[in-house]
Structures are given as C-alpha cells and as structure tokens.
Amino acid sequence: MRASRLVQLLLLLQTRGRATAPELAEALEVSVRTVYRDVEALSEAGVPVYSEPGRLGGIRLVDGYRTRLTGLTSEEADAVLLAGLPGAAADLGLGTVLATAQLKVLAALPPELRGRATRVAERVHIDVPGWFHRPEETPTLATLADALWHDRRLQVTYGRKDRPVERLLDPLGLVLKAGTWYLLARHRDDIRSYRVGRISSAQQTGEFFTRPVDFDLAAHWVEVQEGFAQSMLRVHARCRIRADHVRLLRHSFDPAVVTAALASMTEPDADGWAEIDLACESYPVLVHSILPLGAAAEILDPPELRAEVAAIAAAMAENYRR
C-alpha cells in the first residue's frame, strides 16, 4: 500500500511541479505528517525531492528530473477506460488504481499536452444519474467486479419481488444504467440480467469458468433493454389527442412508447384532433400519465378506462367548485 502511495506522490510532484504538504495530503487522502514521512522515504531512496520554506514554498523535485515509472499495469490500463466515470470506477474498487493510472498518463505527456489534459479535467465533468436520483446501495458490487475480472463463478442471493433465491452465476459483464448497476451473468444455459442492488450476498466459489467467445456485452444489453420495454407494455388504450399537444407525451411516457404512438397516429381532423394508440405497464399508470394533458386528450377505448378518467375529472371539477 505504501509503495503505491509513494509512486503516486512522485507522479503528483512530477505533474504539478510544486505542491504544498496539505495539498498532497488531500490528494493522497493521508495526513500532512504522513506526506513528510513519504517525502523523506523518497529522498532516502535517491529521488531528488526537497522542500522550499516560505509562503510560496512547497515540496518539489529537482528541475529536469523525470521518473521512468510511467508504464501502466494491467489493472491501471483497464481503469483508464473508466476515466470519464470516476464514481463508477470507485464503485468497482478501481478508484485508487484509476487515480494512479491518470497520474502516469499525465507524467508521460509533454508539458504543453499535460496542461491541456489538466484543463479538460477542470472544465468537463460527467454526472451520469438523472436529477433527484438517489444512488442505490450495492454492497456486493466490489465482489461481483472482482469475480468478473478473474472469470470466477459466484454464489449469490438475489431478492426477487416474491422471495429471495439462490443462484450460481458466471459473471459476464456489469452495466451502469442511469445510476443503477446491473450484472449480466450466465445461469445454467441462459444469460440473464440482475439488478446489483437486489443481490444481498455474493461469494466466489473458487471455480473458474470459460466466457462464451461470442458474447458482446453492449449488443446483449440492447436486447435486454428492448425485451424489458416490451414486457412492461401490458395494456393498450385508444386515445384522441390534439395534434399540437402530441409533443407533451414525452413528459409522461417512455420514449419507445411515444415513438410507437406517433407511428399509430392518424391524420388530424378539421378541428386538429388525431387518434393514437398508447401502451403502458398498467391502466392506473396510463391514467396518471394521460391526466397531465387535461382537456387536450380523451380516452376512447377501453370503456372502463374512459369511465375511470371521467370520474377523476368530475371529482376534480367538484373540488374546484367548492
């Protein structure tokens, strides 16, 4: 652990030129006292590092000194691919590895390119989850990731809606979708997706497995999304809507539902009304999704759904008459 920290300290000094002990302590997540001990250890190892006193002083390397410790380890090379997603890298247990890899890359760049790369990091930040999205607790994620890196079989407890189940899985990939982690894994002969937040326990069995050579994580995830979206659209309704309000459907319905609705849309009549088909996971959800359109939409079929919306509208009108 200390050896890795000493490398990080050396690379920080090489990329920054000069840094105060508190700045280095914050970057390395250690105490100022530990920074001074590490600086002394580097000096004893022959690294030309020294401290400058005063308000503009700090810790720095002798001008012109450059370390050759810039080659990436296999783990660091993997982590570089997550450079735009530091939160995801930390979730996977690669936060420190990614930080060291980035320092090595910066240290290997000439000064002018190093400055440009640093400016990009200062000016661009990627925040994946949507607004008001609270991150899901994923206590088993690091274990899953470790098994994934090393092709090791997992014994997990997965919480389905009705009851927890035990599964013996071959982990094939992890996907971060809108701030939520999913594990794609082979169970027997089927490849399925599992929400990581519902995996309450996970242990590596010690067995290795062979990944299917034709498995494409990105392509398989597209199939998972399409299958999930279709499975959720269990009910349908025929609606009448003002053509100039169709664009508002995207505020209440899934993009795939809106696309299908637009494909089913008839030509507007003389009064500007058109008919469309709307799909949803349930009638209650459909009702509460169509209500924001107010008088600009009307359910035509099925009759029971039309009656339910009429009753809600009547109750609302009664409230406002009081």
Coordinates of C-alpha atoms in Angstrom, one line a residue:
M1 CA 0.0 0.0 0.0
R2 CA 2.8 2.4 0.9
A3 CA 4.8 1.6 -2.2
S4 CA 1.8 2.5 -4.3
R5 CA 1.3 5.8 -2.4
L6 CA 5.0 6.7 -2.9
V7 CA 4.6 6.2 -6.6
Q8 CA 1.5 8.4 -6.6
L9 CA 3.4 11.1 -4.6
L10 CA 6.3 11.0 -7.0
L11 CA 4.0 11.3 -10.0
L12 CA 2.0 14.1 -8.4
L13 CA 5.2 16.1 -7.9
Q14 CA 6.3 15.4 -11.5
T15 CA 3.0 16.6 -13.0
R16 CA 2.4 19.6 -10.7
G17 CA 5.9 20.8 -10.4
R18 CA 5.4 22.1 -6.8
A19 CA 2.8 21.3 -4.2
T20 CA 2.3 22.1 -0.5
A21 CA 2.1 19.3 2.0
P22 CA -1.6 19.9 2.7
E23 CA -2.4 19.8 -1.0
L24 CA -0.5 16.4 -1.3
A25 CA -2.2 15.1 1.9
E26 CA -5.6 15.9 0.4
A27 CA -4.8 14.3 -3.0
L28 CA -3.4 11.1 -1.3
E29 CA -6.0 11.1 1.5
V30 CA -3.4 10.9 4.2
S31 CA -2.2 13.2 7.0
V32 CA 0.3 16.0 6.4
R33 CA 2.7 14.1 8.8
T34 CA 2.5 11.1 6.5
V35 CA 3.3 13.2 3.5
Y36 CA 6.5 14.4 5.2
R37 CA 7.4 10.8 6.1
D38 CA 6.9 9.7 2.5
V39 CA 8.9 12.6 1.2
E40 CA 11.8 11.6 3.5
A41 CA 11.4 8.0 2.2
L42 CA 11.7 9.1 -1.4
S43 CA 14.8 11.2 -0.6
E44 CA 16.4 8.2 1.1
A45 CA 15.7 6.1 -2.0
G46 CA 17.6 8.6 -4.1
V47 CA 14.8 10.7 -5.5
P48 CA 15.9 14.4 -5.7
V49 CA 13.0 15.8 -3.7
Y50 CA 13.2 18.8 -1.4
S51 CA 11.1 21.3 0.5
E52 CA 11.1 25.1 0.0
P53 CA 10.1 27.2 3.0
G54 CA 8.0 30.3 2.9
R55 CA 4.6 31.4 1.7
L56 CA 5.3 30.4 -1.9
G57 CA 7.3 27.4 -1.0
G58 CA 6.3 23.7 -1.1
I59 CA 7.6 20.3 -2.0
R60 CA 9.1 19.8 -5.4
L61 CA 11.5 17.7 -7.5
V62 CA 14.9 19.0 -8.8
D63 CA 14.3 20.7 -12.1
G64 CA 14.7 18.3 -15.0
Y65 CA 14.2 15.1 -13.0
R66 CA 11.7 12.7 -14.5
T67 CA 10.8 9.3 -13.3
R68 CA 10.5 6.3 -15.6
L69 CA 7.7 4.8 -13.6
T70 CA 5.1 5.7 -16.2
G71 CA 4.2 2.3 -17.6
L72 CA 0.6 1.2 -16.8
T73 CA -0.1 -2.0 -15.0
S74 CA -2.9 -4.2 -16.5
E75 CA -5.3 -3.0 -13.8
E76 CA -4.4 0.6 -14.5
A77 CA -4.9 0.2 -18.2
D78 CA -8.4 -1.3 -17.5
A79 CA -9.2 1.6 -15.2
V80 CA -8.3 4.2 -17.8
L81 CA -11.3 3.2 -19.8
L82 CA -13.4 4.5 -16.9
A83 CA -11.6 7.8 -16.8
G84 CA -14.8 9.8 -17.5
L85 CA -16.7 8.0 -14.8
P86 CA -14.8 8.3 -11.5
G87 CA -17.8 7.4 -9.5
A88 CA -18.2 4.1 -11.4
A89 CA -14.5 3.3 -11.0
A90 CA -14.8 3.8 -7.3
D91 CA -17.9 1.6 -7.1
L92 CA -15.9 -1.2 -8.8
G93 CA -13.0 -0.8 -6.4
L94 CA -10.8 0.9 -9.0
G95 CA -10.7 4.4 -7.6
T96 CA -7.1 4.4 -6.4
V97 CA -6.0 2.4 -9.5
L98 CA -7.6 5.0 -11.8
A99 CA -6.0 7.9 -10.0
T100 CA -2.5 6.3 -10.3
A101 CA -3.1 5.5 -14.0
Q102 CA -4.2 9.1 -14.7
L103 CA -1.1 10.4 -13.0
K104 CA 1.1 8.1 -15.0
V105 CA -0.5 9.2 -18.3
L106 CA -0.1 12.9 -17.3
A107 CA 3.5 12.3 -16.3
A108 CA 4.3 10.8 -19.7
L109 CA 2.9 13.8 -21.6
P110 CA 5.0 16.7 -22.7
P111 CA 4.3 19.9 -20.6
E112 CA 2.1 21.6 -23.2
L113 CA -0.2 18.5 -23.7
R114 CA -0.2 17.9 -19.9
G115 CA -1.6 21.4 -19.4
R116 CA -4.3 20.8 -22.0
A117 CA -5.3 17.5 -20.4
T118 CA -5.5 19.1 -17.0
R119 CA -7.7 21.9 -18.4
V120 CA -10.1 19.4 -19.8
A121 CA -10.5 17.7 -16.4
E122 CA -11.0 21.1 -14.8
R123 CA -13.7 22.1 -17.3
V124 CA -15.6 19.0 -18.1
H125 CA -17.4 16.7 -15.5
I126 CA -19.7 13.8 -16.4
D127 CA -22.5 13.1 -13.9
V128 CA -24.5 10.1 -15.1
P129 CA -27.5 9.7 -12.8
G130 CA -30.6 11.8 -13.5
W131 CA -31.8 14.6 -11.3
F132 CA -33.3 13.5 -7.9
H133 CA -31.8 10.0 -8.3
R134 CA -30.6 8.6 -5.1
P135 CA -27.7 6.1 -5.6
E136 CA -28.7 2.5 -4.8
E137 CA -26.8 0.7 -2.1
T138 CA -24.7 -2.0 -3.8
P139 CA -22.6 -3.7 -1.0
T140 CA -21.8 -6.7 -3.2
L141 CA -20.6 -4.8 -6.2
A142 CA -16.8 -5.0 -5.4
T143 CA -17.1 -8.8 -5.0
L144 CA -19.0 -9.1 -8.3
A145 CA -16.4 -6.9 -10.1
D146 CA -13.5 -9.0 -8.7
A147 CA -15.2 -12.2 -9.9
L148 CA -15.8 -10.6 -13.3
W149 CA -12.2 -9.6 -13.8
H150 CA -10.9 -13.1 -12.9
D151 CA -13.7 -15.2 -14.6
R152 CA -14.7 -16.8 -11.3
R153 CA -18.1 -18.4 -10.5
L154 CA -20.3 -16.7 -8.0
Q155 CA -22.9 -18.0 -5.4
V156 CA -25.4 -15.2 -4.9
T157 CA -28.6 -14.5 -3.0
Y158 CA -31.0 -12.4 -5.2
G159 CA -34.1 -10.7 -4.0
R160 CA -37.0 -11.2 -6.4
K161 CA -40.3 -9.5 -5.7
D162 CA -41.8 -12.6 -4.2
R163 CA -38.9 -14.2 -2.4
P164 CA -35.0 -14.4 -2.3
V165 CA -33.5 -17.1 -4.5
E166 CA -30.0 -18.7 -4.6
R167 CA -28.2 -18.6 -7.9
L168 CA -24.9 -20.0 -9.2
L169 CA -23.7 -17.4 -11.7
D170 CA -20.9 -16.9 -14.3
P171 CA -20.5 -13.1 -14.3
L172 CA -20.1 -11.8 -17.9
G173 CA -20.5 -8.0 -17.6
L174 CA -21.6 -5.1 -15.5
V175 CA -23.7 -2.2 -16.8
L176 CA -24.3 1.2 -15.3
K177 CA -27.7 2.4 -16.5
A178 CA -28.9 5.8 -15.3
G179 CA -27.0 5.4 -12.0
T180 CA -28.2 1.8 -11.4
W181 CA -25.8 -1.2 -11.7
Y182 CA -26.8 -4.4 -13.4
L183 CA -25.0 -7.7 -13.6
L184 CA -25.2 -9.8 -16.8
A185 CA -24.5 -13.4 -15.9
R186 CA -24.9 -16.9 -17.2
H187 CA -27.2 -19.1 -15.1
R188 CA -27.1 -22.7 -16.4
D189 CA -27.5 -22.1 -20.1
D190 CA -29.3 -18.7 -20.0
I191 CA -27.7 -15.2 -19.9
R192 CA -29.8 -13.0 -17.6
S193 CA -29.6 -9.6 -16.1
Y194 CA -29.7 -9.0 -12.3
R195 CA -30.1 -5.7 -10.5
V196 CA -27.0 -5.4 -8.3
G197 CA -28.9 -3.6 -5.5
R198 CA -31.0 -6.7 -5.1
I199 CA -28.0 -9.0 -4.6
S200 CA -27.8 -9.3 -0.8
S201 CA -24.9 -11.6 -0.7
A202 CA -22.2 -12.9 -3.1
Q203 CA -19.3 -15.3 -2.6
Q204 CA -16.8 -16.6 -5.1
T205 CA -16.9 -20.3 -5.2
G206 CA -13.2 -20.7 -6.2
E207 CA -14.2 -22.2 -9.6
F208 CA -13.2 -20.7 -12.8
F209 CA -15.4 -20.6 -15.9
T210 CA -14.9 -20.0 -19.6
R211 CA -16.5 -16.9 -21.1
P212 CA -18.6 -17.5 -24.3
V213 CA -16.4 -16.3 -27.1
D214 CA -19.3 -14.7 -29.0
F215 CA -20.6 -12.7 -26.1
D216 CA -21.0 -9.0 -26.9
L217 CA -21.8 -7.0 -23.7
A218 CA -23.1 -3.9 -25.5
A219 CA -25.2 -5.8 -28.0
H220 CA -26.7 -8.1 -25.4
W221 CA -27.6 -5.1 -23.2
V222 CA -29.5 -3.5 -26.1
E223 CA -31.5 -6.8 -26.4
V224 CA -32.2 -6.7 -22.6
Q225 CA -33.5 -3.2 -22.8
E226 CA -35.7 -3.9 -25.7
G227 CA -37.1 -7.1 -24.2
F228 CA -37.7 -5.3 -20.9
A229 CA -39.5 -2.4 -22.5
Q230 CA -41.8 -4.7 -24.5
S231 CA -42.5 -6.9 -21.4
M232 CA -43.7 -3.9 -19.5
L233 CA -46.2 -2.7 -22.1
R234 CA -49.1 -5.0 -20.9
V235 CA -52.1 -2.7 -21.6
H236 CA -53.2 -0.5 -24.5
A237 CA -55.7 2.3 -25.0
R238 CA -57.0 4.1 -28.0
C239 CA -56.9 7.9 -27.4
R240 CA -57.9 11.1 -29.1
I241 CA -55.4 13.9 -28.7
R242 CA -54.9 17.4 -30.0
A243 CA -52.2 17.3 -32.6
D244 CA -50.5 20.4 -31.2
H245 CA -50.2 18.6 -27.8
V246 CA -48.6 15.4 -29.0
R247 CA -45.1 16.6 -28.2
L248 CA -46.2 16.7 -24.5
L249 CA -46.5 12.9 -24.4
R250 CA -42.7 12.7 -23.9
H251 CA -43.1 14.2 -20.4
S252 CA -45.2 11.3 -19.2
F253 CA -44.4 8.3 -21.3
D254 CA -41.3 6.3 -22.2
P255 CA -39.6 7.4 -25.4
A256 CA -40.3 4.0 -27.0
V257 CA -44.0 4.3 -26.2
V258 CA -44.1 7.8 -27.7
T259 CA -42.4 6.6 -30.9
A260 CA -44.9 3.8 -31.2
A261 CA -47.8 6.2 -30.5
L262 CA -46.6 8.6 -33.2
A263 CA -46.4 5.7 -35.7
S264 CA -50.0 4.9 -35.0
M265 CA -51.2 8.5 -35.2
T266 CA -53.9 9.3 -37.7
E267 CA -54.1 12.5 -39.8
P268 CA -55.6 15.3 -37.7
D269 CA -59.2 16.2 -38.5
A270 CA -60.6 19.6 -39.3
D271 CA -60.6 20.5 -35.6
G272 CA -57.0 19.4 -35.1
W273 CA -57.7 16.1 -33.3
A274 CA -55.9 12.9 -34.1
E275 CA -56.2 9.3 -32.8
I276 CA -53.3 7.3 -31.3
D277 CA -52.6 4.0 -29.6
L278 CA -50.9 4.3 -26.2
A279 CA -49.2 1.4 -24.3
C280 CA -48.3 1.2 -20.7
E281 CA -47.4 -1.3 -17.9
S282 CA -50.9 -0.9 -16.2
Y283 CA -54.1 1.0 -16.5
P284 CA -53.5 3.0 -13.3
V285 CA -50.1 4.2 -14.6
L286 CA -51.7 5.0 -18.0
V287 CA -54.4 7.1 -16.3
H288 CA -52.0 9.1 -14.3
S289 CA -49.8 9.6 -17.4
I290 CA -52.6 10.9 -19.6
L291 CA -54.2 13.2 -17.0
P292 CA -51.5 15.9 -17.3
L293 CA -52.7 16.5 -20.8
G294 CA -56.0 17.7 -19.4
A295 CA -58.7 18.6 -21.9
A296 CA -56.3 18.1 -24.8
A297 CA -56.6 14.3 -24.6
E298 CA -59.5 11.8 -24.4
I299 CA -59.5 8.1 -23.9
L300 CA -61.8 6.3 -26.4
D301 CA -61.2 2.7 -25.5
P302 CA -61.4 0.5 -23.4
P303 CA -64.7 1.8 -21.9
E304 CA -63.8 1.1 -18.2
L305 CA -60.7 3.2 -18.5
R306 CA -62.6 6.0 -20.1
A307 CA -65.1 5.9 -17.3
E308 CA -62.3 6.0 -14.7
V309 CA -60.8 9.1 -16.2
A310 CA -64.2 10.7 -16.4
A311 CA -64.8 10.0 -12.7
I312 CA -61.4 11.5 -11.8
A313 CA -62.1 14.6 -13.9
A314 CA -65.6 15.0 -12.3
A315 CA -64.1 14.7 -8.8
M316 CA -61.5 17.3 -9.6
A317 CA -64.2 19.7 -11.0
E318 CA -66.2 19.2 -7.8
N319 CA -63.2 20.1 -5.7
Y320 CA -62.7 23.4 -7.6
R321 CA -66.4 24.3 -7.3
R322 CA -66.3 24.4 -3.5

